[in-house]
Amino acid sequence: MLDSPAIFHSCLHCLPRNRLSMKSLLPLVSAVMLWWSIEGAAAAAAIKLLKPFLEQHCVECHNAETNEGDLNLADLTFEAAHDASLDVWKRVFERVRDGEMPPQNEVRPDKAEADRFLMDLEKPLLQSYLANTAKNGRVQSRRLTRVEYEHTLHDLLGIDIPLKDLLPEDPESNGFETVAAGQQLSHYQLARYLDVADIALDDAFQRALKGDVVFKKQCTPEQLVEGIGRGNYRGPELRDGRSISWPLGIQFFGRMLSTKIPSDGWYRITLRDVQAINPGKDGSVWGTLRSGICFANAPLLYMIGVVEATDKPRDLVFEAWVQKDHILELKPNDGELKKAKSGSSRGGTVSFKGRDLEKDGYSGIAHRGLEIESIHPNANHESVRRNLFGDQDPNNLNVNAKSTFKNIASDFANRAFRRKLNDAQLAPYLEIGSKALAEGDSVADALRASYRAMLCSPRFLTFVEAPGELDEYAVAARLSYALWVSMPDDELTRLANNGRLREPNVLAKQIDRMLSDAKAERFVRSFTDQWLKLNEIDFTSPDDRQFRDFDAVVQESMLQETRAFVALLIQENLSVANLIDSDFAFLNGRLARHYRNDVSVRPGDGLQKVALAQSPEKIRGGLITQGAILKVTADGTSTSPVVRGVFINERILGQTIPPPPPGIPAIEPDIRGAKSIRDQLDKHRSDSSCASCHMTIDPPGFALECFDPVGGWRSRYGTGANGVAVNSEGVTPEGEKFANLIEWKRIYRNREEQLARGFAEQFLTYATGAPIEFGDRPIVHEIVARSKASNFGLRSIIQAALTSSVFLNK
């Protein structure tokens, strides 16, 4: 008899799905029955109900003679067991429910019999879940992610310096960094949090006590060509009082040494009278403004923004964090532009070997200089001062030092810890500052010492939640981190103080207010980065020999496209079916050209909502065909229906795909195109241990094979005579055939309830810090039902999720 929880957990993952009959499940049956045996009469009743089903479909192969799977049902006894086996049995329930067990080649129960078995099994599983969550809660203790930590310090102190990259990366669990089960809190991490707290407090106290450093610089076109160097010229051309950046066939062209930044900080950069030279068919010349050292010894460049130059001169304004000693680089950055040879600089006069690039047909970006100005986008000097010292004048802090310190530090602690603290809870932090005062430090220094301890306290770093219903403060915190990725604001805190936040109408109004606030942009970015893996967009670099027209403008536009699309679905409460297909898209001229979409895009307006006609433009409707999604599900050189199929199933369709059985090799696409991926998968599926999973995985992957690794449309793999035609046809797990992507979309666009359930589960996993469990699913069904009246709008799904018991309980 099996007695190891690890074995129980591995059984379902390791056994081939299409061979996983009830006879293969008897080790799991044994485990569940053993657990029930300690539950007295209720367990005995459950066993009695399940036994006939097991005897009819299992005992024949699991008796003293056959003993398949080393399990003898005839001698089965019931003893103490491990709760861990329940997780495996939940998956057994799902497979029987989905008709995957018993297998097709064996005698199968009729629907009524299977339904009775499921009903008899579901009840004790739900009772087990409810008992466990009542005792322990469904969410483990969760800490702030590094993104949440950064936003919290920004809002708490009023600073704006980047912090997240100074902290260890957060591991992903169940698709999200917010899931508690995947988080760690080591001594090393605590040390890093302490270091980051010091950096944040240094900046805040510096600004509060000494004011903000002001920097402003004007750079004329004449200054922008100075100091570039000899030989191959890599800067702009000075012509007719304008600075002109041309596409050159060398690295680090477009750099402007006179723009050197004096110190780390946020800057507003204004390009004056930007104008296109020889714009393309879309009426624009596309480029990038980036910062960096811009020399080969430090090749990394940081995106500031996309530059769209048109015939009409106009100012373009960008805001970005720029590091000390970085310079700016402005250049046409369109992979389809023809590139000129570099120029030369002699005696301070710039020439491009006597050529007139404009007359030669090259596209360029011209402007009449730029302005660089230091800014603080998050909060001004006065706001930072109030955040640190309340209403006290920093010049009078040392008057009545003890009482002043205590009042200010207590108020700060209540904000930092996101709840009112009693005297005993406050005491350790006040003691630190009081000791500093006794040793002769100023009130400001004493406050800083106390604040430092608070910012590394478990009360600050983690969510304070007890099993059962969340209290008002815990609801405020969970809500604010779900929708704003940061601490509660004054209104949420006031409602929590008054004990009103949990009132249904009050909570609904707050959710609506928060989703309409500008800070909801943080949620869209954080959620889409994790849900759709947009944070992995840089993990692969497309092969520039295969995809010559892919460039930084296209990639940045892809990210903007997906975020704008999801934001609109939420703001306008559009149907979840738009994830599969829509009659609109967000495009700019460069992205439309990359997609080969012949749509009307206004030059100079950047990313804009456009209506999609029927084929071929309509192929781009929905989320799943957007370039960012297609790129993060490819490796830069090739695509795999398996990778894309798993992504669509798990992230969009709400289907959980188990890991492959051990010893099964991965499918490697033939990038030469000599053999299609479909041919390889056909052979792969001939292995019975693979076929069942691939019935679910492959269909959406096949449908998306008409897109290459950078989101471009294709009809063949490879090029030339060795190219193989792309085949996007397939059959859904339910047996519905589709000939191409359009037909696959038509099938799944009509499955709104499935899509709503999938989205609700993804959102609740992100927002609560725990994946959806077996016992949560009745609540998820209620969430979906509540959103039906709005045609399953995303905003309605989010509203229903945030007011559900899954969200409002630990």
XYZ file of C-alpha atoms in Angstrom, residues 329-772:
444
model
C 20.031 58.985 -28.750
C 17.429 59.973 -31.339
C 17.265 58.021 -34.552
C 14.896 56.629 -37.158
C 14.353 53.097 -35.923
C 12.219 51.461 -38.552
C 13.447 48.078 -39.751
C 12.064 48.716 -43.235
C 14.019 51.927 -43.868
C 17.023 51.880 -46.164
C 20.212 52.833 -44.334
C 22.855 55.299 -45.427
C 26.588 55.034 -44.980
C 27.930 57.056 -42.055
C 29.153 60.583 -42.544
C 32.344 62.236 -41.354
C 33.235 65.195 -39.156
C 36.128 67.431 -40.098
C 36.903 70.747 -38.520
C 33.562 70.849 -36.759
C 31.672 70.762 -40.052
C 29.449 67.759 -40.516
C 29.020 66.285 -43.961
C 27.718 62.972 -45.190
C 30.452 62.579 -47.787
C 28.951 65.390 -49.787
C 25.639 63.613 -50.188
C 22.175 65.071 -49.857
C 20.368 62.240 -48.117
C 17.002 63.928 -48.450
C 17.309 64.094 -52.243
C 18.625 60.532 -52.262
C 15.301 59.407 -50.773
C 16.389 58.563 -47.232
C 13.880 59.121 -44.435
C 14.930 61.268 -41.501
C 13.705 62.980 -38.343
C 14.379 66.705 -38.138
C 13.922 69.058 -35.181
C 15.060 72.461 -33.957
C 16.724 71.462 -30.704
C 15.583 70.090 -27.412
C 15.043 70.999 -23.782
C 15.851 68.856 -20.734
C 14.217 69.684 -17.404
C 14.293 67.830 -14.071
C 10.864 66.898 -12.689
C 9.241 64.911 -9.872
C 6.148 63.244 -11.379
C 4.886 61.566 -8.202
C 4.851 64.393 -5.647
C 6.280 67.882 -5.185
C 8.522 69.081 -2.375
C 5.615 70.127 -0.133
C 3.893 66.749 -0.488
C 7.058 64.877 0.480
C 7.407 67.113 3.526
C 3.817 66.398 4.612
C 4.299 62.675 4.144
C 7.288 62.710 6.508
C 6.313 65.378 9.050
C 2.550 65.799 8.760
C 1.491 69.401 9.368
C 4.612 70.212 11.362
C 7.052 72.814 10.107
C 10.416 71.037 9.688
C 12.104 74.113 11.154
C 10.131 73.718 14.420
C 10.327 69.956 14.882
C 12.583 70.203 17.930
C 10.061 72.266 19.893
C 8.376 69.836 22.320
C 10.532 67.178 20.747
C 9.159 64.107 22.527
C 5.484 64.759 21.912
C 6.148 65.987 18.370
C 8.105 62.851 17.576
C 5.456 60.546 19.040
C 2.548 62.186 17.203
C 4.282 62.227 13.827
C 5.704 58.698 14.129
C 2.337 57.276 15.244
C 0.516 58.796 12.289
C 3.184 57.534 9.883
C 2.985 54.016 11.371
C -0.787 53.870 10.876
C -0.304 54.788 7.215
C 2.648 52.466 6.667
C 1.008 49.467 8.333
C -2.327 50.150 6.636
C -4.305 49.978 9.902
C -4.586 51.659 13.301
C -2.102 50.291 15.822
C -2.541 50.107 19.557
C 0.068 51.342 22.010
C 1.669 47.924 22.418
C 2.056 47.516 18.650
C 3.515 51.009 18.289
C 5.929 50.726 21.195
C 8.905 48.993 19.490
C 9.051 51.566 16.705
C 8.622 54.557 19.018
C 11.312 53.162 21.283
C 13.885 53.295 18.491
C 13.250 56.974 17.829
C 12.963 57.827 21.528
C 16.365 56.296 22.124
C 17.804 58.421 19.316
C 16.298 61.551 20.898
C 17.770 60.635 24.278
C 21.198 60.371 22.644
C 20.889 63.906 21.321
C 19.646 63.313 17.761
C 17.189 65.711 16.165
C 13.523 64.866 15.775
C 14.113 64.420 12.028
C 16.882 61.879 12.701
C 14.729 60.099 15.290
C 11.849 59.885 12.827
C 14.136 58.504 10.169
C 15.367 55.770 12.531
C 11.799 54.756 13.389
C 10.670 54.878 9.771
C 13.552 52.638 8.766
C 12.411 49.973 11.230
C 8.813 50.272 10.022
C 9.731 49.811 6.357
C 11.376 46.472 7.133
C 8.728 45.265 9.565
C 6.559 42.222 8.772
C 3.569 44.511 9.334
C 4.742 46.559 6.365
C 6.152 43.808 4.152
C 3.248 41.377 4.527
C -0.540 41.368 4.481
C -1.995 41.059 7.975
C -4.927 38.670 7.531
C -6.577 36.221 9.944
C -8.620 33.143 8.894
C -12.249 33.893 8.186
C -13.735 37.200 7.079
C -11.179 39.925 6.451
C -11.465 42.925 8.721
C -12.028 46.378 7.261
C -8.330 47.222 7.079
C -7.445 43.920 5.414
C -10.190 44.493 2.827
C -8.860 47.998 2.146
C -5.326 46.673 1.696
C -6.301 43.718 -0.482
C -8.495 45.979 -2.615
C -5.892 48.707 -3.080
C -3.129 46.267 -3.987
C -5.438 44.477 -6.422
C -6.473 47.633 -8.305
C -3.689 50.142 -7.569
C -0.700 47.894 -6.743
C -0.127 50.033 -3.659
C -1.371 51.075 -0.224
C -4.908 52.351 0.454
C -5.559 56.048 -0.021
C -7.189 58.360 2.534
C -10.741 57.550 1.424
C -10.321 53.799 1.759
C -8.627 54.267 5.119
C -11.424 56.554 6.360
C -14.076 54.005 5.394
C -12.093 51.259 7.120
C -11.742 53.417 10.254
C -15.524 53.929 10.275
C -16.246 50.223 9.715
C -18.180 50.844 6.486
C -15.967 49.473 3.717
C -17.508 45.995 3.784
C -21.017 47.368 3.212
C -21.992 46.021 -0.250
C -23.035 49.356 -1.784
C -20.009 51.156 -0.320
C -17.605 48.468 -1.539
C -19.122 48.511 -5.036
C -18.753 52.299 -5.270
C -15.140 52.129 -4.139
C -14.310 49.479 -6.737
C -15.854 51.657 -9.427
C -13.972 54.719 -8.179
C -10.674 52.890 -8.124
C -11.081 51.393 -11.588
C -11.804 54.897 -12.926
C -8.764 56.433 -11.211
C -5.523 57.087 -13.063
C -3.738 54.696 -10.694
C -5.698 51.805 -12.253
C -3.102 52.028 -15.032
C -0.719 50.364 -12.580
C -3.140 47.445 -12.293
C -3.439 47.066 -16.054
C 0.340 47.016 -16.406
C 1.009 44.712 -13.438
C -1.820 42.302 -14.236
C -1.136 42.054 -17.973
C 2.609 41.713 -17.364
C 1.929 38.580 -15.330
C -1.312 37.206 -16.784
C -0.172 37.583 -20.406
C 3.587 37.289 -19.731
C 4.308 40.721 -21.191
C 7.163 40.995 -18.714
C 8.904 38.327 -20.823
C 8.812 40.288 -24.069
C 12.572 40.897 -23.895
C 13.459 37.306 -23.033
C 14.046 36.492 -26.700
C 15.571 38.522 -29.509
C 14.176 37.770 -32.977
C 16.675 36.598 -35.560
C 17.385 39.778 -37.541
C 18.226 37.725 -40.614
C 14.757 36.185 -40.649
C 12.812 39.196 -39.402
C 14.561 42.229 -40.813
C 11.565 44.516 -40.419
C 11.130 43.903 -36.676
C 12.378 46.823 -34.603
C 12.166 48.565 -31.232
C 9.236 50.714 -32.391
C 7.217 47.619 -33.294
C 7.910 45.928 -29.968
C 7.054 49.023 -27.903
C 3.891 49.497 -29.953
C 2.900 45.879 -29.321
C 3.074 46.418 -25.559
C 1.042 49.609 -25.828
C -1.502 47.812 -28.019
C -2.213 45.028 -25.529
C -2.348 47.305 -22.484
C -4.657 49.771 -24.231
C -6.908 46.918 -25.377
C -7.288 45.402 -21.905
C -7.771 48.848 -20.341
C -10.618 49.616 -22.748
C -12.344 46.292 -22.070
C -12.303 47.140 -18.364
C -13.214 50.828 -18.619
C -16.097 50.272 -21.045
C -17.135 46.900 -19.563
C -16.856 45.142 -22.911
C -17.552 41.422 -23.219
C -14.910 38.865 -22.346
C -15.556 37.445 -25.834
C -13.334 40.273 -27.126
C -10.365 38.329 -25.799
C -10.991 35.916 -28.673
C -12.241 38.304 -31.355
C -13.240 41.942 -31.700
C -14.243 44.400 -34.382
C -11.655 46.943 -33.280
C -7.957 47.109 -32.493
C -5.383 49.586 -31.213
C -2.827 50.402 -33.886
C -0.438 53.069 -35.020
C 0.916 53.392 -38.522
C 4.056 51.373 -37.853
C 2.201 48.493 -36.205
C -0.460 48.438 -38.916
C 2.308 48.156 -41.503
C 3.959 45.316 -39.549
C 0.614 43.499 -39.411
C -0.041 44.309 -43.110
C -3.373 45.775 -42.090
C -4.831 48.142 -44.645
C -6.712 50.255 -42.112
C -7.132 54.001 -41.808
C -4.638 55.263 -39.214
C -4.204 58.995 -38.621
C -0.542 60.099 -38.884
C 0.778 61.740 -35.740
C -1.899 60.398 -33.376
C 0.151 57.466 -32.133
C -1.721 54.415 -30.897
C -5.417 54.760 -31.734
C -8.571 52.697 -31.761
C -9.459 51.598 -35.279
C -12.380 49.651 -36.689
C -11.591 46.335 -38.351
C -13.310 45.254 -41.536
C -13.675 41.632 -42.559
C -10.795 39.474 -43.698
C -7.876 40.052 -43.873
C -7.969 42.907 -41.313
C -10.440 41.072 -39.061
C -7.874 38.369 -38.405
C -6.262 40.804 -35.925
C -9.378 41.250 -33.827
C -9.156 40.172 -30.199
C -6.330 39.747 -27.728
C -4.855 36.422 -28.789
C -3.629 37.638 -32.201
C -1.809 40.690 -30.880
C 1.904 40.850 -31.510
C 2.972 40.923 -27.865
C 1.092 37.670 -27.168
C 2.513 36.009 -30.261
C 6.062 37.105 -29.443
C 6.109 35.930 -25.806
C 4.823 32.529 -26.930
C 7.667 32.069 -29.449
C 11.433 31.777 -29.097
C 12.621 34.392 -31.597
C 13.305 31.983 -34.441
C 10.402 29.517 -34.485
C 6.962 28.831 -33.089
C 5.445 25.829 -31.371
C 1.719 24.972 -31.310
C 2.380 23.348 -27.943
C 3.702 26.517 -26.305
C 0.979 28.710 -27.758
C -1.659 26.046 -27.126
C -0.776 25.748 -23.437
C -0.772 29.535 -23.107
C -4.220 29.992 -24.683
C -5.705 27.099 -22.727
C -4.390 28.194 -19.344
C -4.480 31.987 -19.626
C -7.632 32.475 -21.730
C -9.773 29.338 -21.833
C -9.459 28.364 -18.170
C -8.055 24.884 -18.857
C -5.306 23.487 -16.633
C -2.648 21.556 -18.554
C -0.623 19.081 -16.451
C 3.109 18.722 -17.055
C 4.140 16.011 -19.530
C 4.917 12.504 -18.282
C 8.601 11.942 -17.454
C 10.818 10.777 -20.256
C 8.739 12.361 -23.019
C 11.018 14.503 -25.253
C 10.051 18.023 -26.218
C 8.980 18.830 -29.754
C 11.676 20.867 -31.479
C 10.448 22.793 -34.533
C 12.435 22.355 -37.720
C 13.365 25.980 -38.411
C 14.559 25.052 -41.890
C 10.973 24.304 -42.832
C 11.905 20.871 -44.159
C 9.277 19.296 -41.959
C 6.253 21.010 -40.500
C 5.597 21.094 -36.780
C 2.262 19.426 -37.464
C 4.053 16.419 -38.961
C 6.219 16.131 -35.879
C 3.238 16.455 -33.548
C 1.339 13.760 -35.435
C 4.189 11.383 -34.665
C 4.384 12.669 -31.098
C 0.668 12.009 -30.534
C 1.051 8.443 -31.701
C 2.551 7.863 -28.255
C -0.492 7.025 -26.153
C 1.004 8.836 -23.174
C 0.801 12.111 -25.119
C -2.370 11.912 -27.176
C -4.929 12.851 -24.530
C -3.247 16.073 -23.414
C -2.553 17.151 -26.969
C -6.227 16.879 -27.870
C -6.657 19.957 -25.665
C -3.309 21.666 -26.195
C -2.878 21.548 -29.962
C -6.058 23.080 -31.464
C -5.462 26.731 -30.462
C -1.775 26.259 -31.189
C -2.542 25.052 -34.704
C -4.963 27.942 -35.244
C -2.196 30.449 -34.399
C 0.450 28.865 -36.623
C -0.428 31.423 -39.284
C 1.640 33.899 -37.224
C 5.428 33.921 -37.085
C 7.559 34.523 -33.942
C 7.219 38.316 -34.202
C 3.484 38.336 -34.849
C 3.654 38.669 -38.616
C 1.254 36.838 -40.911
C 2.672 33.871 -42.822
C 1.365 31.207 -45.154
C 4.538 29.069 -45.281
C 7.332 27.927 -42.975
C 10.761 28.838 -44.258
C 11.460 30.267 -47.684
C 12.071 29.039 -51.180
C 11.550 25.532 -52.451
C 11.972 23.984 -49.008
C 9.132 26.003 -47.484
C 6.164 24.061 -46.117
C 2.634 25.423 -46.236
C 1.107 26.408 -42.899
C -1.917 24.335 -41.967
C -4.159 25.998 -39.352
C -6.965 23.470 -39.308
C -7.827 21.288 -36.363
C -10.483 19.767 -34.135
C -11.524 21.053 -30.723
C -11.554 18.616 -27.770
C -15.338 18.480 -28.181
C -15.013 17.367 -31.799
C -15.800 20.630 -33.627
C -13.694 21.009 -36.762
C -12.185 24.313 -37.878
C -10.362 25.067 -41.112
C -8.473 28.153 -39.991
C -8.095 30.747 -37.261
C -11.285 32.597 -38.220
C -13.339 29.448 -37.692
C -11.579 28.632 -34.413
C -12.377 32.149 -33.201
C -16.017 31.752 -34.217
C -16.304 28.632 -32.069
C -14.719 30.072 -28.948
C -16.132 33.578 -29.169
C -19.516 32.037 -28.388
C -18.258 30.380 -25.211
C -18.614 33.478 -23.046
C -19.256 31.576 -19.825
C -16.095 29.522 -20.238
C -14.083 32.648 -21.050
C -15.602 34.537 -18.098
C -14.753 31.679 -15.756
C -11.191 31.578 -17.067
C -10.739 35.326 -16.638
C -12.306 35.335 -13.166
C -9.969 32.579 -12.020
C -6.911 34.382 -13.374
C -7.930 37.678 -11.788
C -8.763 36.129 -8.400
C -5.444 34.275 -8.344
C -3.665 37.584 -8.933
C -5.821 39.616 -6.520
C -5.934 37.198 -3.564
C -2.494 35.593 -3.760
C -3.770 32.010 -4.067
C -4.888 29.853 -7.014
C -8.500 28.820 -7.352
